[in-house]
XYZ file of C-alpha atoms in Angstrom:
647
model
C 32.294 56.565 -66.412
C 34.901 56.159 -68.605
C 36.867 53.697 -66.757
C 34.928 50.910 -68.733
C 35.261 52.143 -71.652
C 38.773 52.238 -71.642
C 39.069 48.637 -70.684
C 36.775 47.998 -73.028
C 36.434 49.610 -76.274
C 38.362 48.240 -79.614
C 40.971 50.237 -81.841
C 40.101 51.425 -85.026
C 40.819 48.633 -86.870
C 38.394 45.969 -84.953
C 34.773 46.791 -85.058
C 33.884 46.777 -81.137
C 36.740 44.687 -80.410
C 37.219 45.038 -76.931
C 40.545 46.246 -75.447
C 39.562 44.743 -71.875
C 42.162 41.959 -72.229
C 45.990 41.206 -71.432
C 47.939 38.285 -70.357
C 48.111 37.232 -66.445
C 51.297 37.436 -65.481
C 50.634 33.760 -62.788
C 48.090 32.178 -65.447
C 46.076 31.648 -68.262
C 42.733 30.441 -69.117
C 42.892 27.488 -71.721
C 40.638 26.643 -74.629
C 38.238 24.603 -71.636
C 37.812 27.923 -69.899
C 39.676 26.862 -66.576
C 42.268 28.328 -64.918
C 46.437 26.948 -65.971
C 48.505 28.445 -63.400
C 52.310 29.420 -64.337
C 52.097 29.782 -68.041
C 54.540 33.118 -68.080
C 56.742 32.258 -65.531
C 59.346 31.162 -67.919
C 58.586 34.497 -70.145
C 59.088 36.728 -67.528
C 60.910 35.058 -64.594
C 61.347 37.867 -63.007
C 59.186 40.460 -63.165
C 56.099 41.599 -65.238
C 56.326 43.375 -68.529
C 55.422 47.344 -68.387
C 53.124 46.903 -70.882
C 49.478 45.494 -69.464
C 48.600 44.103 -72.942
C 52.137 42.307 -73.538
C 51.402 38.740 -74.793
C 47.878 38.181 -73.770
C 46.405 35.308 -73.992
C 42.945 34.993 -74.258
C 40.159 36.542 -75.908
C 40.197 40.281 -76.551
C 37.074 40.810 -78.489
C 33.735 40.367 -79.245
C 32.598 39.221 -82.126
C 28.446 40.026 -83.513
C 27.116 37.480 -86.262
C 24.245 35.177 -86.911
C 24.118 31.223 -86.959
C 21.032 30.974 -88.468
C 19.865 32.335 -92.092
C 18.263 31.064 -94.959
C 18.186 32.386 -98.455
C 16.287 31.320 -101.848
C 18.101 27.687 -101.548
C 15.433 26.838 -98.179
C 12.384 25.780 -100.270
C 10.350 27.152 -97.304
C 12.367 30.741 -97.711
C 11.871 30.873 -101.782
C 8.384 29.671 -101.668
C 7.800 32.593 -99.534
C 9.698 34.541 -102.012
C 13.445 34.938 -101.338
C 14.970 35.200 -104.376
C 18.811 36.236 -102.646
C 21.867 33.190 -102.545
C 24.013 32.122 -100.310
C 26.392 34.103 -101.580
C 24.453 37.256 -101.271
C 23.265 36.824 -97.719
C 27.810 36.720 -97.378
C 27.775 39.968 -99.439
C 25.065 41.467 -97.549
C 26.790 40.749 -93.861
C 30.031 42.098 -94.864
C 28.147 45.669 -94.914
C 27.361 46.062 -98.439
C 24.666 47.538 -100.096
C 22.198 45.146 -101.880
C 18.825 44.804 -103.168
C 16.290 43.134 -101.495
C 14.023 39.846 -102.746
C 11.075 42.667 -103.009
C 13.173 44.952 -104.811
C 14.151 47.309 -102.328
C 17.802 48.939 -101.068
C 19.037 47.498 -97.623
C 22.549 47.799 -95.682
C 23.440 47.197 -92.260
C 24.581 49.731 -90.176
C 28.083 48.038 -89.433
C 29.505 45.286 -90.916
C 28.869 42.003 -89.154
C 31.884 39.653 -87.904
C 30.727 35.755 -89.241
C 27.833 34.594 -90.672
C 26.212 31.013 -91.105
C 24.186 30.564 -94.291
C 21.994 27.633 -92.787
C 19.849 26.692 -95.403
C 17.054 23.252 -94.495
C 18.761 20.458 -95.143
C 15.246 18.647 -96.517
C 15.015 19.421 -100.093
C 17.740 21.550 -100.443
C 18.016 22.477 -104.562
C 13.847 21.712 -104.600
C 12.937 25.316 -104.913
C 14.813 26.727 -107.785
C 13.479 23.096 -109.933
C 10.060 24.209 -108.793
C 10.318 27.918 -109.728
C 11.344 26.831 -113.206
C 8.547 24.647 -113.495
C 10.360 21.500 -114.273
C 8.821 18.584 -115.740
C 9.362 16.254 -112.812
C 7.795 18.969 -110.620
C 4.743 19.427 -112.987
C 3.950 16.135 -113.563
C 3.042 16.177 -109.532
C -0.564 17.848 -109.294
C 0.708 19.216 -105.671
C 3.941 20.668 -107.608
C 2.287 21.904 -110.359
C -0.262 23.739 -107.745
C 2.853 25.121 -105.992
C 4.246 26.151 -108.581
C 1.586 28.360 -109.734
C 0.170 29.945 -106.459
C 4.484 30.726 -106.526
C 4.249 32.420 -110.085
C 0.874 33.864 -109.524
C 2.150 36.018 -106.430
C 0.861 33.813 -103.827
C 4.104 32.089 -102.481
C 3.214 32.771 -98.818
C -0.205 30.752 -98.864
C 2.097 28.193 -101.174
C 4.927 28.199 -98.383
C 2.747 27.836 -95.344
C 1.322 24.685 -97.321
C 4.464 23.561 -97.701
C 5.682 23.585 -93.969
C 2.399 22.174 -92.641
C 3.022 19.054 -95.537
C 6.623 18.867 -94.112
C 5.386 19.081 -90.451
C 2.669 16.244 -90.808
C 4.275 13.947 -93.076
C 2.135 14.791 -96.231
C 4.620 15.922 -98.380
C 4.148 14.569 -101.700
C 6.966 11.606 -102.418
C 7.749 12.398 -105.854
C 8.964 15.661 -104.847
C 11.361 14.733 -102.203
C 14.831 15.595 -103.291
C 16.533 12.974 -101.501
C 20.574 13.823 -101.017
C 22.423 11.567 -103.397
C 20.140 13.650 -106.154
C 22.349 15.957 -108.366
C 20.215 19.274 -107.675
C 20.659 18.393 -104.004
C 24.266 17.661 -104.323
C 24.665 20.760 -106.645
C 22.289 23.196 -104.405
C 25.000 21.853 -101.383
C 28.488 22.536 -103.304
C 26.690 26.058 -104.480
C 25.937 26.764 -100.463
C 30.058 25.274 -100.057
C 31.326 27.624 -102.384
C 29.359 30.697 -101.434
C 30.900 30.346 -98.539
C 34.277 29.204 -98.752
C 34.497 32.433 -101.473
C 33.554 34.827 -98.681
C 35.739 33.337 -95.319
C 38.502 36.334 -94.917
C 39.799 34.955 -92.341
C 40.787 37.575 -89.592
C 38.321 39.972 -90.986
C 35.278 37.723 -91.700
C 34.095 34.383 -90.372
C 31.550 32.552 -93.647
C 30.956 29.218 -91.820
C 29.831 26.343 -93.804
C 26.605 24.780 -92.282
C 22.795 23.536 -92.692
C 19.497 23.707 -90.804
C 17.940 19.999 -89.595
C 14.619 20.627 -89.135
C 12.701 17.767 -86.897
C 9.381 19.140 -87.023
C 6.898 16.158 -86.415
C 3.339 17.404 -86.241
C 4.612 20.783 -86.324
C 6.861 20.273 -83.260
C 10.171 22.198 -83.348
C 13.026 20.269 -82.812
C 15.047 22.372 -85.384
C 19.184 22.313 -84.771
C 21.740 24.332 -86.718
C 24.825 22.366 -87.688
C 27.834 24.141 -88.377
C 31.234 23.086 -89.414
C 34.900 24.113 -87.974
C 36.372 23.279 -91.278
C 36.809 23.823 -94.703
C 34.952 22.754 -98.031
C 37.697 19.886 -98.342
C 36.099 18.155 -95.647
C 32.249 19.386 -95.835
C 32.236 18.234 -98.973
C 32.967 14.640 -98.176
C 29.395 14.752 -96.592
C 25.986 16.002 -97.418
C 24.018 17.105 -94.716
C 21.503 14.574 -92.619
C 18.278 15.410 -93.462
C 14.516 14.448 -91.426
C 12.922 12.456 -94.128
C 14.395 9.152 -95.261
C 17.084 8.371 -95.714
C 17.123 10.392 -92.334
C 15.216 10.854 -89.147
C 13.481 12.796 -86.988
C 15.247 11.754 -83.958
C 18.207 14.303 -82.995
C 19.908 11.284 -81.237
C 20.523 9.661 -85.095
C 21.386 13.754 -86.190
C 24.459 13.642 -83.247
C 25.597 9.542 -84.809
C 25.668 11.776 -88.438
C 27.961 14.284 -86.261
C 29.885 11.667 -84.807
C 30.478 9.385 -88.279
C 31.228 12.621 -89.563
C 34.217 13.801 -87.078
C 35.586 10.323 -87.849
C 35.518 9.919 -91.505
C 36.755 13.603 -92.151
C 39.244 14.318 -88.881
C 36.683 17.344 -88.581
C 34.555 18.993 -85.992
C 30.927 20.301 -85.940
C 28.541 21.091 -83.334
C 24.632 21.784 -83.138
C 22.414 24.430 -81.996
C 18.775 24.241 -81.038
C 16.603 26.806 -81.186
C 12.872 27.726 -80.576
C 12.035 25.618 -78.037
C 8.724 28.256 -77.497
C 7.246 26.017 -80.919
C 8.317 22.447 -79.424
C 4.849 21.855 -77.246
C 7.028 20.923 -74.421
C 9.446 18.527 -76.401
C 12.768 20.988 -76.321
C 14.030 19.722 -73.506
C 12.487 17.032 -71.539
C 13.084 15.294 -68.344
C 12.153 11.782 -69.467
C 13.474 9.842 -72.431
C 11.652 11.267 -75.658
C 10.031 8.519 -77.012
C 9.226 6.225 -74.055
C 8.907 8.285 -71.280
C 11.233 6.025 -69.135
C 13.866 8.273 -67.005
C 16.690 9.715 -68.872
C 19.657 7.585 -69.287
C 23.288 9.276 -68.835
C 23.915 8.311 -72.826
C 21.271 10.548 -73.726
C 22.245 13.137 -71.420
C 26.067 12.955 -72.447
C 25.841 12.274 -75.702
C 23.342 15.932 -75.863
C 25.548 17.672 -73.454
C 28.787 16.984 -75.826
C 27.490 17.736 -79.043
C 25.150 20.740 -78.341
C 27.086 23.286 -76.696
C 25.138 25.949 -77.304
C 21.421 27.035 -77.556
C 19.535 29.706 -79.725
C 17.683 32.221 -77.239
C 16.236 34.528 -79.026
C 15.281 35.074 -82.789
C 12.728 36.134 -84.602
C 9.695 33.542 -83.671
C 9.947 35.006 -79.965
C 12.303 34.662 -77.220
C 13.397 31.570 -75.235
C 14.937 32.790 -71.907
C 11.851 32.973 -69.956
C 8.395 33.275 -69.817
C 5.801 34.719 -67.100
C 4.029 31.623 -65.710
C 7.564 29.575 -65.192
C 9.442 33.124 -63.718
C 6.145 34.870 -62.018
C 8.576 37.023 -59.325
C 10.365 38.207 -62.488
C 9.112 41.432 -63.983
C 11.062 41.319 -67.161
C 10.318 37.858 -68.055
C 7.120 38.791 -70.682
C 9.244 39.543 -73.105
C 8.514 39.090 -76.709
C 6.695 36.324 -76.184
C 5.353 33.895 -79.226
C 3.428 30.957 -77.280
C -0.049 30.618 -79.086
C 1.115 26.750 -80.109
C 3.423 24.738 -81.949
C 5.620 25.634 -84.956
C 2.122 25.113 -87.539
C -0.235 26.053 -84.719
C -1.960 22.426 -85.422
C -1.742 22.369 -81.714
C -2.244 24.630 -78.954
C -0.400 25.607 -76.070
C -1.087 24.261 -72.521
C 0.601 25.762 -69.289
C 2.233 21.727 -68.532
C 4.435 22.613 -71.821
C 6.563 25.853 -70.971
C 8.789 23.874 -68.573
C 10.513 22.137 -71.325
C 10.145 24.735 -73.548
C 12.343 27.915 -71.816
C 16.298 27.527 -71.529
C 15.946 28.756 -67.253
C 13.570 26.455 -67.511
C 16.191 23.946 -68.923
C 19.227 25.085 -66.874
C 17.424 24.484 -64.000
C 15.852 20.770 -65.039
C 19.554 20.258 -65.892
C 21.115 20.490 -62.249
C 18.280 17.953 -61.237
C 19.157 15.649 -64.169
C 23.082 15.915 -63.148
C 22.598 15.024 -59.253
C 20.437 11.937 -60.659
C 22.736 10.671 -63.730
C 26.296 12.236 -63.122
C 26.187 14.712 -66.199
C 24.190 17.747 -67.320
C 22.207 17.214 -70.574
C 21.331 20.992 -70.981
C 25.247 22.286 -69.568
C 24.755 25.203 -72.714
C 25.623 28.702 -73.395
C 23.507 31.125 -75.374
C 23.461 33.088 -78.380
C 20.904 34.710 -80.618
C 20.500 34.453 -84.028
C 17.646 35.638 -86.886
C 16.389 32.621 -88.564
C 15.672 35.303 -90.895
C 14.505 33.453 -94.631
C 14.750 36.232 -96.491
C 18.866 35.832 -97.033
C 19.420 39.450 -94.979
C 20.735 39.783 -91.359
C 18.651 43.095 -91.378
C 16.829 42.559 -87.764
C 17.672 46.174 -86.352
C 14.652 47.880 -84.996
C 15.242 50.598 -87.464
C 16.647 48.474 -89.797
C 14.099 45.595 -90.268
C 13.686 43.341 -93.302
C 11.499 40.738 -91.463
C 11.466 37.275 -91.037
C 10.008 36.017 -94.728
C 10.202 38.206 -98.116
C 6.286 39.156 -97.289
C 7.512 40.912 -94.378
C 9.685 43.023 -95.928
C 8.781 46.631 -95.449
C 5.783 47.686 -96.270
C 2.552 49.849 -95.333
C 0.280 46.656 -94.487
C 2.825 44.053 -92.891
C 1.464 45.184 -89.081
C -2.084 44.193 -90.046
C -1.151 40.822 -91.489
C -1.092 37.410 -90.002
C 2.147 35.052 -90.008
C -0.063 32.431 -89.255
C -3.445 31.943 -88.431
C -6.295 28.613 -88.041
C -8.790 27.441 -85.679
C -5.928 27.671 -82.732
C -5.087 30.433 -83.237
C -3.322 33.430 -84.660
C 0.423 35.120 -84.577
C 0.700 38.469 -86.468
C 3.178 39.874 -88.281
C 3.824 41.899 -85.985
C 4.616 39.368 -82.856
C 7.458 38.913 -85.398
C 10.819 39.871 -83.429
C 13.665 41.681 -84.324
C 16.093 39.332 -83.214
C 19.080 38.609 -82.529
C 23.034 38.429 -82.462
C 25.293 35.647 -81.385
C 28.156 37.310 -79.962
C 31.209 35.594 -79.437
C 34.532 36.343 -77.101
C 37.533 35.222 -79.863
C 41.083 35.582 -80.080
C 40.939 36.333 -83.912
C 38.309 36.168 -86.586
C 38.488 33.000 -88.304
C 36.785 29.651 -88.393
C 39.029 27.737 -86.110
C 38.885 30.563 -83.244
C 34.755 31.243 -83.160
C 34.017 27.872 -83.498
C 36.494 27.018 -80.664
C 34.717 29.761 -78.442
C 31.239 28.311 -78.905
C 32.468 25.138 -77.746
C 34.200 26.594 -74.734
C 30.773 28.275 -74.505
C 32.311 32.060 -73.904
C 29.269 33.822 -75.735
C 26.265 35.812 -75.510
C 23.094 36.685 -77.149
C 21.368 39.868 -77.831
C 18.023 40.716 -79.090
C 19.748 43.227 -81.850
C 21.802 45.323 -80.215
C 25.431 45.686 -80.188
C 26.457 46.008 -76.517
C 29.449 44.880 -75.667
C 29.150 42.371 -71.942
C 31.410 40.939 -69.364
C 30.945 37.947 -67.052
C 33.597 36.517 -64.692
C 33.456 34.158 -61.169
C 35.181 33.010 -59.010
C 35.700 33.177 -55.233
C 38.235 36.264 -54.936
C 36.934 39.395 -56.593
C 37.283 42.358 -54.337
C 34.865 45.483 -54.827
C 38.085 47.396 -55.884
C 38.218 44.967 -58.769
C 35.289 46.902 -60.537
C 37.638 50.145 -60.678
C 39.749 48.808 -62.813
C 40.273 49.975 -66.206
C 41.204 46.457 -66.960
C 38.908 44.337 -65.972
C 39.096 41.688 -68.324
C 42.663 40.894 -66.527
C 41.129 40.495 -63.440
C 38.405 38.368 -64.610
C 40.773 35.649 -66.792
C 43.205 35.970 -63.613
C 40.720 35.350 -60.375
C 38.430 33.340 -62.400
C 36.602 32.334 -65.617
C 34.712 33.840 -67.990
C 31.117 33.124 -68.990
C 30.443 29.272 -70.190
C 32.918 28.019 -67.319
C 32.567 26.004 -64.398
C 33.691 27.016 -60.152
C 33.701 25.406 -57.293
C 33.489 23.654 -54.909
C 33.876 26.433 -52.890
C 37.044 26.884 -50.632
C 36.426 27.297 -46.726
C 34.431 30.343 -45.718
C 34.469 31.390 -49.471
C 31.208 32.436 -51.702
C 31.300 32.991 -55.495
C 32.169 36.426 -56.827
C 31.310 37.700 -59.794
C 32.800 40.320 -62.027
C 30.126 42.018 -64.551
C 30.933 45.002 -66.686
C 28.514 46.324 -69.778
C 29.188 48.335 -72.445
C 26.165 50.316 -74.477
C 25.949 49.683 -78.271
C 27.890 53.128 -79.145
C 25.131 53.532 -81.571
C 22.269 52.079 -79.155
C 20.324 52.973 -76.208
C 21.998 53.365 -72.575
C 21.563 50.588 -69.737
C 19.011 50.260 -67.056
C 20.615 47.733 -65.605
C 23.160 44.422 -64.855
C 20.730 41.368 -63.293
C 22.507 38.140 -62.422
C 20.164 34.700 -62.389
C 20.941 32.551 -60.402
C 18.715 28.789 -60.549
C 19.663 25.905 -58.065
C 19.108 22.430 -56.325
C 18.318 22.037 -52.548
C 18.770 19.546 -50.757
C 14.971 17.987 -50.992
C 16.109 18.079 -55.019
C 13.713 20.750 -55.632
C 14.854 23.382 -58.043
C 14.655 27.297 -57.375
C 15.466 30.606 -59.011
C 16.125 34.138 -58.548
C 17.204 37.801 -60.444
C 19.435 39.666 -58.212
C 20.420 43.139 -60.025
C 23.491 43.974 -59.227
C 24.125 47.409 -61.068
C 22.000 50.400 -62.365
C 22.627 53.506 -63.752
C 21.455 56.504 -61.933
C 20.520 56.629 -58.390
C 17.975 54.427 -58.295
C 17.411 52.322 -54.660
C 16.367 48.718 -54.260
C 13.191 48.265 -52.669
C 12.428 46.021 -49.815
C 12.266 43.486 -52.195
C 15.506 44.178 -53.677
C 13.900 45.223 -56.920
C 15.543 48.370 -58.507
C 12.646 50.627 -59.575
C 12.406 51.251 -63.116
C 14.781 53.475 -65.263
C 12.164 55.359 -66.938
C 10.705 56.353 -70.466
C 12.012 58.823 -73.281
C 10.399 57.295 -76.102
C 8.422 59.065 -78.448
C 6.433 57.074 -80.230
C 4.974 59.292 -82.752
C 8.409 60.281 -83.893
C 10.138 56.527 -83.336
C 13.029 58.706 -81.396
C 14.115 58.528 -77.639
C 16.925 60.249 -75.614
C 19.656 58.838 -73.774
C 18.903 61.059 -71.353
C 18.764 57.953 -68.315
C 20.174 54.588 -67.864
C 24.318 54.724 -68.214
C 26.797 54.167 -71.068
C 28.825 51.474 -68.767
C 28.367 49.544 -65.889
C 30.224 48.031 -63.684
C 30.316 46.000 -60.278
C 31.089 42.988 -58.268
C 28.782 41.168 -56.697
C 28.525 38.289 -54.167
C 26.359 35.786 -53.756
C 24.489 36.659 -50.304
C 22.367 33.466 -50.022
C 25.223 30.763 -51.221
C 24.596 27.065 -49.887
C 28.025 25.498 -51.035
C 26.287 22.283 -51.013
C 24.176 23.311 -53.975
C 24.247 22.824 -57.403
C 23.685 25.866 -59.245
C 24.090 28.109 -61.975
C 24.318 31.971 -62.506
C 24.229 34.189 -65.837
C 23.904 37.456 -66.540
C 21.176 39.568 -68.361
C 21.926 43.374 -69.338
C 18.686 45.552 -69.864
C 18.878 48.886 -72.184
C 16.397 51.569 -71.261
C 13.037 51.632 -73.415
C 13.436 52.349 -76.821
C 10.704 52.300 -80.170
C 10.075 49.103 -81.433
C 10.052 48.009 -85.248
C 6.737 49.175 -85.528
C 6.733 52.419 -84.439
C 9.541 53.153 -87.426
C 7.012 51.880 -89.758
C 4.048 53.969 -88.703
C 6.500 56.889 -89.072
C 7.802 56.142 -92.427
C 4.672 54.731 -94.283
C 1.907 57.161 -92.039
C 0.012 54.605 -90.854
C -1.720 54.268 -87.914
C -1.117 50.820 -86.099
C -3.916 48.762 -84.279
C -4.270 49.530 -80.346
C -2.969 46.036 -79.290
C 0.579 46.514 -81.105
C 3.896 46.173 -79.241
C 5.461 49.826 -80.162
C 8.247 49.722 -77.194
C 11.128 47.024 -75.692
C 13.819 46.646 -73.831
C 16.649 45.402 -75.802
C 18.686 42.975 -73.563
C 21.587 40.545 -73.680
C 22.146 37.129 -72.178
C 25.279 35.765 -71.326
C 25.929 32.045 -71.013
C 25.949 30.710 -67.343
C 28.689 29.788 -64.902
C 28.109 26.402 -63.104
C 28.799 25.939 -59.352
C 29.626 22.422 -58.191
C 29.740 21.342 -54.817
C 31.905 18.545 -53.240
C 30.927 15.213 -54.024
């Protein structure tokens, strides 16, 4: 077992940087993620250096941060009481100690790597006018109400007021803070300089970015934009917000992108996230709007400028979900799908298809055979959405999604949201998640560069460090390698890239490895999914897994029986006395159609281990209602590799 974690463990100066890596001696994969053979011929003509690690070039380590946090300058976030800045959320995810909004002493376990402070671009500086009481404010009988449920300790009630007025566009007028307004243009060089005083570059990432939150009768169309570059050029700009002078449309958010790449010489991409609060309006099949097919504009212009997608987070996770995957037994997985973002409408089983990135992945093989290009070609990460200004979403660790649920005796027994639809409870709240990213140094220029080759993964919290190569020439032997990383960049590309078509009497290959959080919980085990189109252009899925700790047999139906249980409960404690510290394997595809369009990623399952909750009954003695989730699986999701056949 400790083949792995030679290849893959970092030195002493890299927090989990990953040692897996060194330069091909025939090739090297470029910034696209395909394959450019004879790059270091001309270094070593002859023959290869001694050293394995000798000028490699490619991506070495993982890097764990969020792309997705508000603090006090989200008027959402303060209303419900955050009271920390941009610039402490940057203070907080370099590892240090701070106090929280409720008063209360928090610090991560381990530093994090980057960090986007991603504040709503509508009304950005309206909080801090409104917790002062100014005039302008108070001379509004709906700010002056706001105000003083704020002051008189009942900001939550005040902030859920405020995102229903948001979502169905009843939000006063007056208090608008449009962006040529000096507290908006001050509240967006504050969030500028927070961050451009906490980039360190090769030690820590402080990306400069916003949240644009479409959220039309309370459907979540929410993307995270994030800049490559600098405050010389983000400041040229102020970000695109939903109500005028903006929209709600993201196809007028990606023309702000574009006019914004030309006027500056810059680069910035988008993230979506919570698609499980959209109502089936995430990712549709038809042309939002007028329900005529989807054009290949729409689907190009999508596919260029949102690389990425947001699977997991606090308001529930977005892989899956049981009625789309029924043959999957992991797929009811911390599950939010009572309605839409303000629960002014309920769910309805027609919605999850366009609501679930398989779902999506899928939908987009269908829409590429038909237009020519993939609207939803994206990789995934995780991220918090946290609004409390702390990346504190550990199990153990957990500061909640909004200052009410920071710790405290009561926060299981309350409701995030409830009304005639329906109700979500506190503690439905996730704690979630990590965009990891595969970089050849920390800095801006490298991570952002990543995301848009699409080499990441998510995770639900933990740390675990994962590997995930095709191609159509990995060999069994391949998985004893204490280098597999080598292999991988050599024989094929790593997750986000493309293969095929497939050479004669070939299938695609795939290299996985898997690394446990050294802090964290053991694996059960390495699934790969794979989604395509037949030929009748009906679309299909299935989870293969592909290695498991332990001795563990497939069953007829080539399910792996499950890993076990050590967790205590009682005593929020478990053993890692199952599942394995590594894993490693290679795996072919046994029912390949090289005809077929289709996509494979990989998921990595931890054994069981106490949820959030159960550290709170421990803690504060409290004994939590029957129907609370006290248990998970922590996981990871890697971003897929495409197969395309021959035209």
């Amino acid at each position: 077992m400790n083949v792995l974690r030679a290849a893959l463990l970092a030195s002493a100066a890299v927090t989990l940087a990953a040692s897996s890596a060194a330069l091909a001696q025939d090739s090297y994969v470029s910034d696209s993620g395909t394959l450019t053979p004879g790059a270091a011929e001309t270094v070593y003509p002859s023959k290869p250096p001694y050293s394995p690690y000798a000028d490699r070039n490619f991506p070495t380590f993982p890097l764990f941060g969020d792309t997705h946090l508000h603090t006090s300058f989200s008027m959402d976030a303060g209303a419900f009481g955050a009271r920390l800045s941009p610039r402490d959320a940057y203070v907080f995810a370099k590892g240090n100690q701070v106090t929280s909004s409720t008063g209360q002493p928090v610090k991560l376990s381990r530093p994090l790597d980057f960090l986007v402070v991603a504040d709503h671009s509508d009304n950005m500086g309206f909080f801090p006018d409104l917790l002062a009481g100014k005039p302008e404010i108070m001379a509004d009988p709906q700010g002056r109400k706001w105000h003083d449920m704020v002051v008189g300790g009942d900001g939550a009630t005040a902030a859920l007021q405020i995102i229903s007025a948001f979502s169905q566009n009843t939000f006063p007028p007056a208090l608008l803070y449009t962006p040529d307004s000096s507290a908006y243009r001050s509240a967006w060089a504050e969030t500028i300089k927070a961050a451009e005083e906490a980039n360190d570059p090769g030690r820590f990432t402080a990306f400069i970015g916003y949240e644009w939150t479409s959220n039309t009768g309370g459907n979540n169309l929410h993307r995270n934009v994030i800049f490559r570059d600098g405050g010389d050029k983000a400041s040229q700009v102020v970000p695109y917000t939903v109500y005028a002078p903006g929209s709600d449309d993201p196809r007028d958010l990606w023309k702000w992108m574009a006019a914004y790449e030309e006027k500056t010489g810059g680069q910035v991409l988008a993230i979506a996230h919570n698609g499980n609060l959209s109502n089936g309006r995430m990712f549709p099949i038809l042309d939002p709007g007028t329900d005529a097919p989807m054009d290949r504009e729409y689907a190009a212009t999508r596919a260029h400028w949102e690389r990425l997608y947001e699977a997991t987070q606090t308001k529930g996770d977005g892989e899956t979900h049981p009625f789309l995957s029924p043959n999957d037994e992991f797929a009811d997985f911390e599950r939010w799908d009572v309605g839409n973002l303000d629960l002014s409408v309920k769910k309805t089983p027609e919605m999850l298809e366009h609501e679930y990135a398989r779902s999506a992945l899928k939908n987009g093989l269908k829409l590429e055979a038909n237009l020519g290009v993939n609207p939803y070609k994206f990789g995934m990460v995780g991220s918090t959405d946290a609004h409390t200004g702390l990346v504190a979403i550990e199990e153990d660790n957990f500061f909640g999604k909004t200052v009410p649920q920071e710790p405290n005796p009561e926060r299981t027994q309350e409701a995030f949201v409830r009304n005639d639809n329906g109700v979500v409870f506190d503690w439905q709240v996730s704690g979630s998640g990590y965009a990891v990213v595969w970089a050849r140094e920390n800095t801006r220029e490298s991570i952002f560069d990543a995301m848009q080759r699409r080499e990441t993964y998510a995770t639900t919290g933990t740390r675990m460090i994962v590997r995930f190569f095709g191609g159509f020439d990995f060999a069994p032997a391949d998985a004893t390698s204490r280098n597999p990383a080598i292999i991988g960049y050599t024989r094929g590309v790593p997750m986000g890239g493309d293969i095929g078509p497939a050479p004669e009497g070939k299938v695609p290959t795939f290299l996985v490895a898997a690394l446990r959080d050294p802090i964290g919980a053991n694996l059960d085990r390495y699934q790969i999914v794979k989604g395509w189109l037949d030929a009748d252009g009906n679309v299909h899925e299935q989870v293969y897994d592909v290695a498991w700790s332990g001795d563990r047999t497939p069953g007829a139906d080539g399910k792996v029986p499950a890993v076990g249980d050590t967790v205590d409960v009682a005593d929020a404690t478990w053993t890692n006395t199952i599942g394995a510290p590594e894993l490693i394997a290679v795996w072919s595809d046994p029912d390949f159609d090289p005809t077929q369009r289709a996509f494979y990623y990989g998921r990595v399952l931890e054994i069981p281990t106490p949820r959030w909750p159960a550290y709170d009954a421990k803690r504060f003695g409290i004994t939590l209602e029957e129907e609370v989730t006290t248990k998970l699986q922590e996981r990871a999701y890697t971003s897929p590799i495409w197969y395309t056949p021959a035209s």
